[in-house]
Amino acid sequence: MKIYWIKAQAPRRVLALVKHLGIDAQFIWMDAKAGAMKTAEYAALNPNCKAPTLVDGDFVLWESSAIMAYLCDKAGSDMWPSHRPDEQVQVLRWLSWNDNHWARAVGPFYFEYVVKATFGLGAPDPRALETAVPELKVLAAVLDGWLEGRDFVACSRLTIADFQLAAMACEWRQADMPLATYPNIVRWLDGLEGLPAWADPWPAKRAAPFTSDAVAV
Ligand SMILES: N[C@@H](CCC(=O)N[C@@H](CS)C(=O)NCC(=O)O)C(=O)O
């Protein structure tokens, strides 16, 4: 099984899960700055030219939440409770909430402070975030209220929903997200940092053996 990755939030979910569950996989680092994800070979695997991508024999899968579900099924982990529809929908609810609401609210902060630094896109522009603060606060209040008396977002245990929601938010201090006044979110995120696989999910950088030059696809 191969997992194509870059050091960014969506691959982080998958890499952390692989490490946490002790799944045997080959990790292939994509040199994004050198255009590795824009090669025809990579586009054939993932037409979005994004990471992560999983290749398991002839089976190719992209989208980090789908990859996490696949990996849990393969490993027999209830972090994606396939055999408990009542639990599965709880996880699905938070995956959906993340993709439709939370990720959009924390994303601007993550972009300004983390993506720009990673890809050399210049200095963060705090003024660009002024209009993003109110929406983030609305959603943070929802999540903080939900996490009152809870250690995890779904099923009273660690699930892939925690990794889905925490992927950008875990860098909230660095990214100047206004989350300090939401004690349950801070407790939840700091608790996840206690998981070795979440705190350091990054494999060694072994690049893809792609031969074609980077091309616009
Ligand atoms: N919804 C996708 C997001 C994939 C995505 O946007 N990946 C980013 C890193 S977080 C990427 O590959 N960025 C590099 C680029 O766009 O060139 C998932 O969850 O897998």
Short mmCIF file of N, CA and C and ligand atoms in Angstrom, two decimals, residues 6 8-11 13 37 50-52 63-64, ligand 1:
data_model
loop_
_atom_site.label_atom_id
_atom_site.label_comp_id
_atom_site.label_asym_id
_atom_site.label_seq_id
_atom_site.Cartn_x
_atom_site.Cartn_y
_atom_site.Cartn_z
N ILE A 6 2.17 15.20 1.32
CA ILE A 6 2.97 16.38 1.54
C ILE A 6 2.74 16.78 2.99
N ALA A 8 1.10 18.70 5.08
CA ALA A 8 -0.06 19.59 5.12
C ALA A 8 -1.21 18.87 5.82
N GLN A 9 -2.27 19.62 6.08
CA GLN A 9 -3.31 19.14 6.99
C GLN A 9 -4.07 17.90 6.51
N ALA A 10 -4.42 17.83 5.23
CA ALA A 10 -5.20 16.66 4.78
C ALA A 10 -4.37 15.37 4.84
N PRO A 11 -3.14 15.37 4.34
CA PRO A 11 -2.32 14.16 4.51
C PRO A 11 -2.06 13.84 5.98
N ARG A 13 -3.96 13.80 8.48
CA ARG A 13 -5.00 12.91 9.02
C ARG A 13 -4.68 11.45 8.72
N MET A 37 3.31 17.15 -8.00
CA MET A 37 1.88 16.82 -8.06
C MET A 37 1.24 17.24 -9.37
N LYS A 50 -3.77 16.81 -5.80
CA LYS A 50 -3.63 17.15 -4.38
C LYS A 50 -3.20 15.91 -3.62
N ALA A 51 -2.81 16.10 -2.38
CA ALA A 51 -2.47 15.00 -1.50
C ALA A 51 -3.41 15.02 -0.29
N PRO A 52 -3.72 13.85 0.27
CA PRO A 52 -3.11 12.55 0.04
C PRO A 52 -3.82 11.75 -1.06
N GLU A 63 -9.15 11.83 -1.25
CA GLU A 63 -9.96 12.44 -0.19
C GLU A 63 -9.60 11.77 1.15
N SER A 64 -9.07 12.60 2.03
CA SER A 64 -8.52 12.06 3.27
C SER A 64 -9.57 11.34 4.13
N1 LIG B 1 -10.36 17.44 0.54
C1 LIG B 1 -9.04 16.94 0.23
C2 LIG B 1 -8.05 18.08 0.32
C3 LIG B 1 -6.78 17.78 -0.45
C4 LIG B 1 -5.89 19.00 -0.43
O1 LIG B 1 -6.36 20.13 -0.63
N2 LIG B 1 -4.60 18.76 -0.21
C5 LIG B 1 -3.70 19.88 -0.13
C6 LIG B 1 -2.88 19.78 1.14
S1 LIG B 1 -3.91 19.96 2.57
C7 LIG B 1 -2.73 19.86 -1.29
O2 LIG B 1 -2.43 18.83 -1.83
N3 LIG B 1 -2.21 21.05 -1.62
C8 LIG B 1 -1.17 21.21 -2.59
C9 LIG B 1 -1.62 21.87 -3.84
O3 LIG B 1 -2.78 22.23 -3.96
O4 LIG B 1 -0.77 22.03 -4.73
C10 LIG B 1 -8.68 15.83 1.21
O5 LIG B 1 -9.22 15.84 2.32
O6 LIG B 1 -7.89 14.95 0.86
#
